[in-house]
Short mmCIF file of C-alpha atoms and ligand atoms in Angstrom, two decimals:
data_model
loop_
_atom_site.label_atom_id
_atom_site.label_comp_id
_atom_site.label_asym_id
_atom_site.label_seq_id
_atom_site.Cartn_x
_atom_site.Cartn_y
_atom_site.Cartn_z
CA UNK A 1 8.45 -1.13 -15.18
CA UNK A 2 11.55 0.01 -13.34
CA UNK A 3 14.78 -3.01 -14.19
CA UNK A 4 15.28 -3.08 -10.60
CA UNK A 5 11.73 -4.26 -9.99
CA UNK A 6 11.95 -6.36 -12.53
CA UNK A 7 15.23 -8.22 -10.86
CA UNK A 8 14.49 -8.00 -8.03
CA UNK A 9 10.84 -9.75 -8.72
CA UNK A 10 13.33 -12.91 -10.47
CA UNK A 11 15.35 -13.17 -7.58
CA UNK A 12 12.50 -13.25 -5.23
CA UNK A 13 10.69 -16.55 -7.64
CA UNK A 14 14.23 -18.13 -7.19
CA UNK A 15 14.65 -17.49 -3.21
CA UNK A 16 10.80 -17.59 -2.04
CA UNK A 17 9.15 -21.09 -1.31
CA UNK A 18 6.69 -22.07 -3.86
CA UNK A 19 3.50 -21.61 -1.21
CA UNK A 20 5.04 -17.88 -0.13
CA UNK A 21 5.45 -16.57 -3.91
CA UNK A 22 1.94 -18.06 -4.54
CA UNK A 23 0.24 -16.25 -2.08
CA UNK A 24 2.03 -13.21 -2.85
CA UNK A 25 1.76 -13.29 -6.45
CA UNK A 26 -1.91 -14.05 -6.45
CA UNK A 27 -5.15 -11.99 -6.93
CA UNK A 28 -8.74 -12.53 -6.33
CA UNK A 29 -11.04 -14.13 -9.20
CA UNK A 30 -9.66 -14.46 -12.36
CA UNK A 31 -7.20 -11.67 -11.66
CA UNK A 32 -8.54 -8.78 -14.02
CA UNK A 33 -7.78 -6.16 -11.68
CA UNK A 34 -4.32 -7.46 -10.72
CA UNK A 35 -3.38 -7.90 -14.17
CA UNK A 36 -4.67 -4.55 -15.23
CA UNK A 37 -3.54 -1.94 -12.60
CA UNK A 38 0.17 -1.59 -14.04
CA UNK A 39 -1.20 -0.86 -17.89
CA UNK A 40 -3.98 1.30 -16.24
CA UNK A 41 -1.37 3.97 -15.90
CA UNK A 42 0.31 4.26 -19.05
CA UNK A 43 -3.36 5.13 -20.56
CA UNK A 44 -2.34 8.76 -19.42
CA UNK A 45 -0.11 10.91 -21.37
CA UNK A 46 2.61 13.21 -20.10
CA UNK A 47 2.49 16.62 -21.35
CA UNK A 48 6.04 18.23 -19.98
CA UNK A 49 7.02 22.08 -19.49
CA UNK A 50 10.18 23.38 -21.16
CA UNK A 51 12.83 25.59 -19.79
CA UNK A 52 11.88 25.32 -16.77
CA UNK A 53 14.93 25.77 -13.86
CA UNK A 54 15.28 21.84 -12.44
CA UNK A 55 18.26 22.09 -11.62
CA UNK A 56 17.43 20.93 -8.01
CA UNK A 57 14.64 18.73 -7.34
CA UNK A 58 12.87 18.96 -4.11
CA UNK A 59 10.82 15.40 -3.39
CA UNK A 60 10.13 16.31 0.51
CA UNK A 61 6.69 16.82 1.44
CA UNK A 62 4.51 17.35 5.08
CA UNK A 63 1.69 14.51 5.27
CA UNK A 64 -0.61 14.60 8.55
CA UNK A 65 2.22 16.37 10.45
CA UNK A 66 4.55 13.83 9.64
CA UNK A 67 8.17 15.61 6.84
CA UNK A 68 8.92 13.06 4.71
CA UNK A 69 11.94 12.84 2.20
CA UNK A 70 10.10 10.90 -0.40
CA UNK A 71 6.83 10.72 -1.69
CA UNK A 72 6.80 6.82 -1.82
CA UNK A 73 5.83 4.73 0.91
CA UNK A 74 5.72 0.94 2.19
CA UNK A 75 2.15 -0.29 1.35
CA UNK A 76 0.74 -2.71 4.29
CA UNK A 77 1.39 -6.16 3.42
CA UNK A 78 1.20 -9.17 5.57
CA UNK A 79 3.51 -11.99 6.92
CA UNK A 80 7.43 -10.72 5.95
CA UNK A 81 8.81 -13.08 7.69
CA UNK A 82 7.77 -15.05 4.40
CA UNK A 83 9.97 -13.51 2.46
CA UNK A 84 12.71 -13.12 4.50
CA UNK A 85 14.24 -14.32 8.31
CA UNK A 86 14.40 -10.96 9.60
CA UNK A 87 10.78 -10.07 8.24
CA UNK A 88 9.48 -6.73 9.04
CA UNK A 89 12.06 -5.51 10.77
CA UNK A 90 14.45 -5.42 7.85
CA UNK A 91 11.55 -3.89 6.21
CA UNK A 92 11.66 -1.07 8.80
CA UNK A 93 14.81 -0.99 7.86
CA UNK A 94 15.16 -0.60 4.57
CA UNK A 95 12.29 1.82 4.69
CA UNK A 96 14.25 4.21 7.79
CA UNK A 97 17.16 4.06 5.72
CA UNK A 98 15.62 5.86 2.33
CA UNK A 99 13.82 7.91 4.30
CA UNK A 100 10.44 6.57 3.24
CA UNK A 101 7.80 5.83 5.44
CA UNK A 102 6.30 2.77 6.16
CA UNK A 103 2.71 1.69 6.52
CA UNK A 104 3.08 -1.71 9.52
CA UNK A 105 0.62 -4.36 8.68
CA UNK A 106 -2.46 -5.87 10.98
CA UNK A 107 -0.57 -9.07 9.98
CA UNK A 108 3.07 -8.32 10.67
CA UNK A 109 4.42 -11.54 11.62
CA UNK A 110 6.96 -10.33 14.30
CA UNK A 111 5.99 -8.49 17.17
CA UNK A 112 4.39 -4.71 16.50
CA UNK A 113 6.74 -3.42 19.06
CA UNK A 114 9.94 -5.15 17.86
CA UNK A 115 9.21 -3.92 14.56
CA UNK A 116 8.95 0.17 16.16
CA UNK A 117 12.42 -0.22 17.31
CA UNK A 118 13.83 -0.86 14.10
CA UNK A 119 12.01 1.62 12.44
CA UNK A 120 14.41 4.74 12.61
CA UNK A 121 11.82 6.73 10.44
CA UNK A 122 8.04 7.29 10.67
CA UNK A 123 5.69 4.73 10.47
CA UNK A 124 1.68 4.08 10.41
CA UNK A 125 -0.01 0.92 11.38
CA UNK A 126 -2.66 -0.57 9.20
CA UNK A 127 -5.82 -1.66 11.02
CA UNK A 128 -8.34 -4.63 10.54
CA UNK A 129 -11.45 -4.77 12.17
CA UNK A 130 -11.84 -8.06 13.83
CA UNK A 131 -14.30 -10.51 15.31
CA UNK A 132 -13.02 -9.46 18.87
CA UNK A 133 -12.88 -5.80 18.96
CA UNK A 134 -10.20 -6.31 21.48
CA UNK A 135 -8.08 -7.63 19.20
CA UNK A 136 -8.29 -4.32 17.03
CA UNK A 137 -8.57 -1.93 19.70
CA UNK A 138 -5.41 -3.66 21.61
CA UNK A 139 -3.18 -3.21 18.57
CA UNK A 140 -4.17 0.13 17.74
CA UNK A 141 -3.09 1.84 21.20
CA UNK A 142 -0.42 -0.84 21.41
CA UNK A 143 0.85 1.22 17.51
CA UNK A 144 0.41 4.55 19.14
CA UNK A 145 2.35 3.68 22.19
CA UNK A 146 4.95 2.50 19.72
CA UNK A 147 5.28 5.77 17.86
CA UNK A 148 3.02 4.85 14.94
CA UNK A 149 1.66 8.44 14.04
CA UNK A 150 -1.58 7.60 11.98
CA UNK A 151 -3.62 4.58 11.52
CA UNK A 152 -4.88 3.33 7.99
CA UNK A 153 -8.53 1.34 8.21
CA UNK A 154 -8.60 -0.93 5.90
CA UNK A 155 -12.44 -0.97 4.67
CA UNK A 156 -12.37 -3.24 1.71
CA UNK A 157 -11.91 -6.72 3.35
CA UNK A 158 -15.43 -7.53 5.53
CA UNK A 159 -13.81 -10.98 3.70
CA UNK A 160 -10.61 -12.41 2.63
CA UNK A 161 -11.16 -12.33 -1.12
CA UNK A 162 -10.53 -16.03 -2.96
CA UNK A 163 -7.49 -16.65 -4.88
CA UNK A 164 -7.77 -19.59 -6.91
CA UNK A 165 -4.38 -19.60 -7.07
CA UNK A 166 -3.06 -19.69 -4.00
CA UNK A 167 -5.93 -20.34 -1.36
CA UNK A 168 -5.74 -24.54 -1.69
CA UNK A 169 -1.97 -23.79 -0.77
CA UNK A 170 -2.16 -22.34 2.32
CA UNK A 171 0.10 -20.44 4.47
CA UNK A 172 2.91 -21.86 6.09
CA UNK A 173 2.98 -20.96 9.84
CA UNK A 174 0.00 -18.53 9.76
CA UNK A 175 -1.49 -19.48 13.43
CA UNK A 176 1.79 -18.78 14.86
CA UNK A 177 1.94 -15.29 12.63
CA UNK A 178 -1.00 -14.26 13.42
CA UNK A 179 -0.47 -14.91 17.36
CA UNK A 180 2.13 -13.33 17.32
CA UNK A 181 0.22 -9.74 17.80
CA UNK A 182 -3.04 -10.50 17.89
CA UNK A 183 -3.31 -13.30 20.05
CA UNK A 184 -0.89 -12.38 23.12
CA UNK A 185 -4.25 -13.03 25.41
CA UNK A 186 -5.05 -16.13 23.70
CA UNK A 187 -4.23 -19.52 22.50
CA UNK A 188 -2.88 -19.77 18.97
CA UNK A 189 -5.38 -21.71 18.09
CA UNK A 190 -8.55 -19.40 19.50
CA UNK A 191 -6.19 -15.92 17.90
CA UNK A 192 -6.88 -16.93 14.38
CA UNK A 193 -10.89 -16.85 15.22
CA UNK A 194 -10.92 -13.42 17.14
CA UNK A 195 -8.04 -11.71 14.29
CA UNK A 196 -10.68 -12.94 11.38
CA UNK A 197 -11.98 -10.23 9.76
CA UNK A 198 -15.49 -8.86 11.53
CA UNK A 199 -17.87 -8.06 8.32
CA UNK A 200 -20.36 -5.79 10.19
CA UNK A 201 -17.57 -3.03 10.94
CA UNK A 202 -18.89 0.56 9.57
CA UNK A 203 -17.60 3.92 8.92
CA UNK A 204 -18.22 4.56 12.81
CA UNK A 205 -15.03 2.59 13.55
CA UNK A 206 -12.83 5.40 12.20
CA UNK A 207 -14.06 8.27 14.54
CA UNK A 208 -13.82 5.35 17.06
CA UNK A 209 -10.39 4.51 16.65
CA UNK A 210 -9.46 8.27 16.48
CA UNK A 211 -11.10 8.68 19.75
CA UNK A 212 -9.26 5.84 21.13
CA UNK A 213 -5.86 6.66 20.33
CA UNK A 214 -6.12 10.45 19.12
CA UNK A 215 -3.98 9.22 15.97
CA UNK A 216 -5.72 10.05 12.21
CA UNK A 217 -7.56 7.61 10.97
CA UNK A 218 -7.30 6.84 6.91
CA UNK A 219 -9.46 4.94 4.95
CA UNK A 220 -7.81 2.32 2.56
CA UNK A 221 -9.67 0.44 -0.19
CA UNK A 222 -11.76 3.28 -1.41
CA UNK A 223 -12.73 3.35 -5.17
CA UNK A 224 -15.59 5.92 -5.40
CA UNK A 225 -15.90 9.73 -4.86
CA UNK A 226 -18.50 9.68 -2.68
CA UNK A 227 -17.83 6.81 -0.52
CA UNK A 228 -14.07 9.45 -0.09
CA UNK A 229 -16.66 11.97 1.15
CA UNK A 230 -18.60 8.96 3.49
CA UNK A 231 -15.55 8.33 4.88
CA UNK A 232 -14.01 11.75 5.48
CA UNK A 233 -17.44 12.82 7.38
CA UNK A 234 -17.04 10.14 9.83
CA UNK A 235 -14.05 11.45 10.90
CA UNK A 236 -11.35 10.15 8.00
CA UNK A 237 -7.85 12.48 7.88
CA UNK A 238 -7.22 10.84 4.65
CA UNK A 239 -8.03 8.08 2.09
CA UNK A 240 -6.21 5.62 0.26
CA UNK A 241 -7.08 4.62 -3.77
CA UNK A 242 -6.62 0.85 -3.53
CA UNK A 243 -7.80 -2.43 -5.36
CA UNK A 244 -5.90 -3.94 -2.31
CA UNK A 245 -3.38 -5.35 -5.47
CA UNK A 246 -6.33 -6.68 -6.92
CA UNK A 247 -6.97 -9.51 -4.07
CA UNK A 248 -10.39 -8.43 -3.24
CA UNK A 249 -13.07 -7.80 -5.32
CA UNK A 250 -12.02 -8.52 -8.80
CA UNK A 251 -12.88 -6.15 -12.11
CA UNK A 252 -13.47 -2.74 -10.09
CA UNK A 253 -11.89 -0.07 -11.31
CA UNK A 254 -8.45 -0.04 -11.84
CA UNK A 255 -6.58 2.84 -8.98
CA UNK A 256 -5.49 4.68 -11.73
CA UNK A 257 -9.27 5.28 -13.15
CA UNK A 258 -10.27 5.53 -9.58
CA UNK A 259 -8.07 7.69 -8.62
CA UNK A 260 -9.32 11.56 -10.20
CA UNK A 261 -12.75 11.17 -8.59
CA UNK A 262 -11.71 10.30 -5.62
CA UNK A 263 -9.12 13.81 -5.98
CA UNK A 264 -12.22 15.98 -6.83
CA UNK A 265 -14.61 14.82 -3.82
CA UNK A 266 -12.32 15.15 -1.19
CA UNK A 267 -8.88 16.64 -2.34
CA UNK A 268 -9.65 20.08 -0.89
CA UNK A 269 -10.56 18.56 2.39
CA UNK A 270 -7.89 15.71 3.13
CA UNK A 271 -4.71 14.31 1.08
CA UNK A 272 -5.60 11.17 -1.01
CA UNK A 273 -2.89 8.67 -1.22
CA UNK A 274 -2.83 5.81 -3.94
CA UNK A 275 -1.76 2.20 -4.85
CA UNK A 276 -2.14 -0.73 -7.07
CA UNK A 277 0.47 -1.16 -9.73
CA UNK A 278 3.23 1.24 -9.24
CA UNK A 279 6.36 -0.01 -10.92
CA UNK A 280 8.45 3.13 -12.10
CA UNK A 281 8.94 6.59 -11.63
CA UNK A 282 6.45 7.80 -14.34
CA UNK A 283 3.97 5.56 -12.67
CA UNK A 284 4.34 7.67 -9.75
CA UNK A 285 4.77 11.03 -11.46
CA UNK A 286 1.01 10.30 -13.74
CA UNK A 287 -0.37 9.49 -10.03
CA UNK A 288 0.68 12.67 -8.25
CA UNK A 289 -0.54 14.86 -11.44
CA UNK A 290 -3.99 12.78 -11.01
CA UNK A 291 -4.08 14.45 -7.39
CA UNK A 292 -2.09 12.17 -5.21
CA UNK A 293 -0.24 13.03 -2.77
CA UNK A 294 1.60 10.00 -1.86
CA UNK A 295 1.71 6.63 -3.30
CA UNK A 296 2.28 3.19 -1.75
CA UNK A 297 4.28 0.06 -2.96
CA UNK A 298 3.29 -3.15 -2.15
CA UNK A 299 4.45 -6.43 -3.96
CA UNK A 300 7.42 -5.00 -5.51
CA UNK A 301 8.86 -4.19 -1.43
CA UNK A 302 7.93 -7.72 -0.86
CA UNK A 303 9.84 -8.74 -3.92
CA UNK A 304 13.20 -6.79 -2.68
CA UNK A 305 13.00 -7.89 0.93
CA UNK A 306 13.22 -11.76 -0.51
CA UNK A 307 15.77 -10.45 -3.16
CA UNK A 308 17.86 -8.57 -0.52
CA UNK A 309 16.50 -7.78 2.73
CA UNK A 310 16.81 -4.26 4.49
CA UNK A 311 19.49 -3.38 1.65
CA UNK A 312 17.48 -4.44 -0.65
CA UNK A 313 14.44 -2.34 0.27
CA UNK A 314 16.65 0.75 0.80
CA UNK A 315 17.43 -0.25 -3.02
CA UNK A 316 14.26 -0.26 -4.09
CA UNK A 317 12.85 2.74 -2.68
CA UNK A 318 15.77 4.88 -3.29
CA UNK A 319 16.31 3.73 -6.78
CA UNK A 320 12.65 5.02 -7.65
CA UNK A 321 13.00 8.12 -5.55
CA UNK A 322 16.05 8.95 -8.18
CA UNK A 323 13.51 7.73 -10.73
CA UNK A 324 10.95 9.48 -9.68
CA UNK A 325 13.71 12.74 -9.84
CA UNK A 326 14.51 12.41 -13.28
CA UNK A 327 11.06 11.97 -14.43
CA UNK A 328 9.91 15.00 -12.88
CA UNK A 329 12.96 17.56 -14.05
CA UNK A 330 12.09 16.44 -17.83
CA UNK A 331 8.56 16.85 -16.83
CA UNK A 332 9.83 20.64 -15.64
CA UNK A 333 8.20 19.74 -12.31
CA UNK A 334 10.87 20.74 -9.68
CA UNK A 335 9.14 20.22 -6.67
CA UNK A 336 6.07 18.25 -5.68
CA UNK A 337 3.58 21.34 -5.62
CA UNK A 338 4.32 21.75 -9.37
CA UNK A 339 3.49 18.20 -10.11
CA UNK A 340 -0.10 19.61 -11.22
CA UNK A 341 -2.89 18.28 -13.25
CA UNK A 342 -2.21 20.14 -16.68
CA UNK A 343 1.18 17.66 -16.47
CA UNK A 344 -0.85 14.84 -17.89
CA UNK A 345 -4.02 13.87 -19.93
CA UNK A 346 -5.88 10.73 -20.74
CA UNK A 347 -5.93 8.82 -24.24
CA UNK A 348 -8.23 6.65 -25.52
CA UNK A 349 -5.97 3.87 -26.82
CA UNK A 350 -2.91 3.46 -26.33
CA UNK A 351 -0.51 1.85 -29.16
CA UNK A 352 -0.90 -1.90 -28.16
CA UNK A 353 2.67 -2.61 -29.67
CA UNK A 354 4.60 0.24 -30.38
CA UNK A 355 7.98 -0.69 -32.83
C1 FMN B 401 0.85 -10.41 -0.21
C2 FMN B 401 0.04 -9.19 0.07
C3 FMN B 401 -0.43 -8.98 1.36
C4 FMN B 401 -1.19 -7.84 1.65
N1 FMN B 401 -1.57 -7.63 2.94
C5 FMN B 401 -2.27 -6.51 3.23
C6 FMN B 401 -2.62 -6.24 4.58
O1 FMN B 401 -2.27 -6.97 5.50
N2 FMN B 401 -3.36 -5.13 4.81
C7 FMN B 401 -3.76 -4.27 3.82
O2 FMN B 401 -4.44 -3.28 4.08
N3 FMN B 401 -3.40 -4.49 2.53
C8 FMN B 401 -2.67 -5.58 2.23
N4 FMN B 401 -2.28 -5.79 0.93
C9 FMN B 401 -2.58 -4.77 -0.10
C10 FMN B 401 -1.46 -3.71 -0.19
O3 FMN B 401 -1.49 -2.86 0.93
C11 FMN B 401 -1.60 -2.82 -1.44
O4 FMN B 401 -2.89 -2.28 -1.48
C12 FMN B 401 -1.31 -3.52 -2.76
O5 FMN B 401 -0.34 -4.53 -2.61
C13 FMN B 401 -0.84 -2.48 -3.76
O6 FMN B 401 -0.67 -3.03 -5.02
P1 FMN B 401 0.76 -3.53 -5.60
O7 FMN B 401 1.07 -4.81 -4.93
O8 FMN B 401 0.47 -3.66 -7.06
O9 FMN B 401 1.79 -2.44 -5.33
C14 FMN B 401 -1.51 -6.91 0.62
C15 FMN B 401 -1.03 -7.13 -0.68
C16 FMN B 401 -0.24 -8.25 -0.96
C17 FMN B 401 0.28 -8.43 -2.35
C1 7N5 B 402 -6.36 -11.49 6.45
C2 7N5 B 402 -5.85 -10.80 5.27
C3 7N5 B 402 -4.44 -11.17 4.95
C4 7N5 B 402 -3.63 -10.02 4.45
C5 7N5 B 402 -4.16 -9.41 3.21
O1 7N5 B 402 -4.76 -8.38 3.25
C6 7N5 B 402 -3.91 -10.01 1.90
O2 7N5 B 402 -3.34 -11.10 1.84
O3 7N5 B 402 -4.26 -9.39 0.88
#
């Protein structure tokens, strides 16, 4: 765990409202898969190259068309304004400013279009498919005509998973959130109903939304090799390892385990992206050996928008981009494309408490 997350995580329990942190804390079921995706990457084992010229470390990278100065991105999480006044647009922000791109939530809680402006950098919006498929299909050409330049389907919430934890709380101010882009056509009150999640969506949305909008479509939420090679024949231009930070469907597979099955189904054909858990730079490093080629952050960027706002989320990201750096120069991995698969390997059990 990187110090800064770690801060920045206190300072957001001091700042947040107790209903806010609790709904962003919280994971489906008993929480097994939240709890365990951090320790499901330090059950790999780095195994570094020596005298090797790292002088200069290169973290760029091209993904779907789109040059990108850092390999870490802003997961899609919902409702900034939360965390903070200025909500996603200090996100977009703090995101333009390290050069990192971010992923715009379904839920953004300021307008999708408002948000674009801010974002000086390259973003992606993050689709749910909803009871009225105007609702969906509305947002996703209002993104493109915003300069999003992919969208990511989320396919792993037909339902809102429970959170003991945090469900009798509530949201504060969700109707008026979720109006907000949604529910321009509607009344606040008839916006939640038609932005509820529709559980009968398939993998045919994804060449449909590509067909709408003539963005890429990837696939977030997927845990299995060949559901990656479902989704990439319907028309996916990438996928996304997620547990959704463990608020779904508790005990699956941690990302982490996930993660090298996914790479050998469809890493030759598309690049497979990962989250769930990623708290340091040799959290990222292990992923990107495992096959990824990007990784996404998502409570810890919630954590430094309450902690700091748009300078705080420029902290963040560039403070494990210089992380990320170091890790890789003593791993003798000077550019991305030498962040390879020999780099790590898996141990049984790993020392419960080292001295
Ligand atoms: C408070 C919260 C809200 C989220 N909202 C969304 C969302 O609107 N859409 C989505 O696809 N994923 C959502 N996610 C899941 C994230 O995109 C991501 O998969 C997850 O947070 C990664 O794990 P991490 O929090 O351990 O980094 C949300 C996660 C959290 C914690
Ligand atoms: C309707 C879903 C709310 C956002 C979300 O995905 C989450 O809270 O995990």
């Amino acid at each position: 765990m990187s110090a800064l997350v770690d801060a920045q995580h206190a300072r957001a329990r001091e700042v947040l409202g107790s209903e806010a942190l609790a709904y962003y804390e919280s994971g489906a079921g008993a929480e097994l898969t939240r709890r365990e995706a951090e320790a499901a990457w330090s059950h790999y084992r780095l195994r570094p190259r020596v005298l090797t010229d790292v002088a200069a470390v290169d973290l760029s990278l091209d993904l779907l068309g789109t040059h990108l100065a850092t390999p870490l991105l802003v997961a899609p999480t919902a409702y900034h304004r939360l965390a903070h006044p200025d909500g996603e647009v200090a996100t977009a922000r703090g995101a333009a400013a390290a050069g990192a791109l971010l992923t715009l939530s379904a839920r953004a809680s300021q307008p999708l279009e408002s948000v674009a402006q801010a974002a000086a950098g390259p973003w992606w919006f993050q689709v749910y498919a909803t009871r009225d498929p105007a609702v969906h299909r509305g947002l996703a050409v209002r993104a493109r005509d915003a300069g999003a330049t992919a969208l990511v389907l989320t396919g792993d919430t037909p339902f809102v998973g429970r959170k003991p934890l945090s469900d009798s709380l509530g949201i504060p101010g969700i109707e008026d959130m979720v109006a907000v882009n949604s529910g321009a056509h509607l009344r606040p009150d008839a916006a939640t109903d038609a932005a509820d999640q529709w559980p009968s969506a398939t993998t045919d949305l994804v060449a449909e939304l590509a067909a709408l909008t003539g963005l890429p479509v990837l696939v977030k939420g997927v845990l299995r090799g060949d559901e990656a090679a479902r989704c990439v024949d319907a028309g996916a231009a990438g996928i996304v390892v997620s547990t959704h930070g463990g608020r779904q469907l508790d005990r699956v597979v941690p990302s982490a385990v996930a993660l090298p099955e996914v790479v050998a189904a469809v890493g030759d054909r598309v690049p497979v992206l990962v989250d769930g858990g990623l708290r340091s730079g040799l959290d990222v490093l292990t992923a990107l050996a495992l096959g990824a080629r990007a990784v996404l952050l998502g409570r810890p960027v919630l954590w430094a928008l309450a902690a700091g706002g748009a300078a705080g989320v420029r902290e963040l990201l560039d403070t494990l981009t210089d992380d990320l750096a170091h890790v890789m120069a003593l791993a003798g991995a000077p550019t991305l494309d030498a962040v390879t698969a020999d780099l790590v390997t898996r141990i049984e059990r790993p020392v419960e408490r080292p001295v």
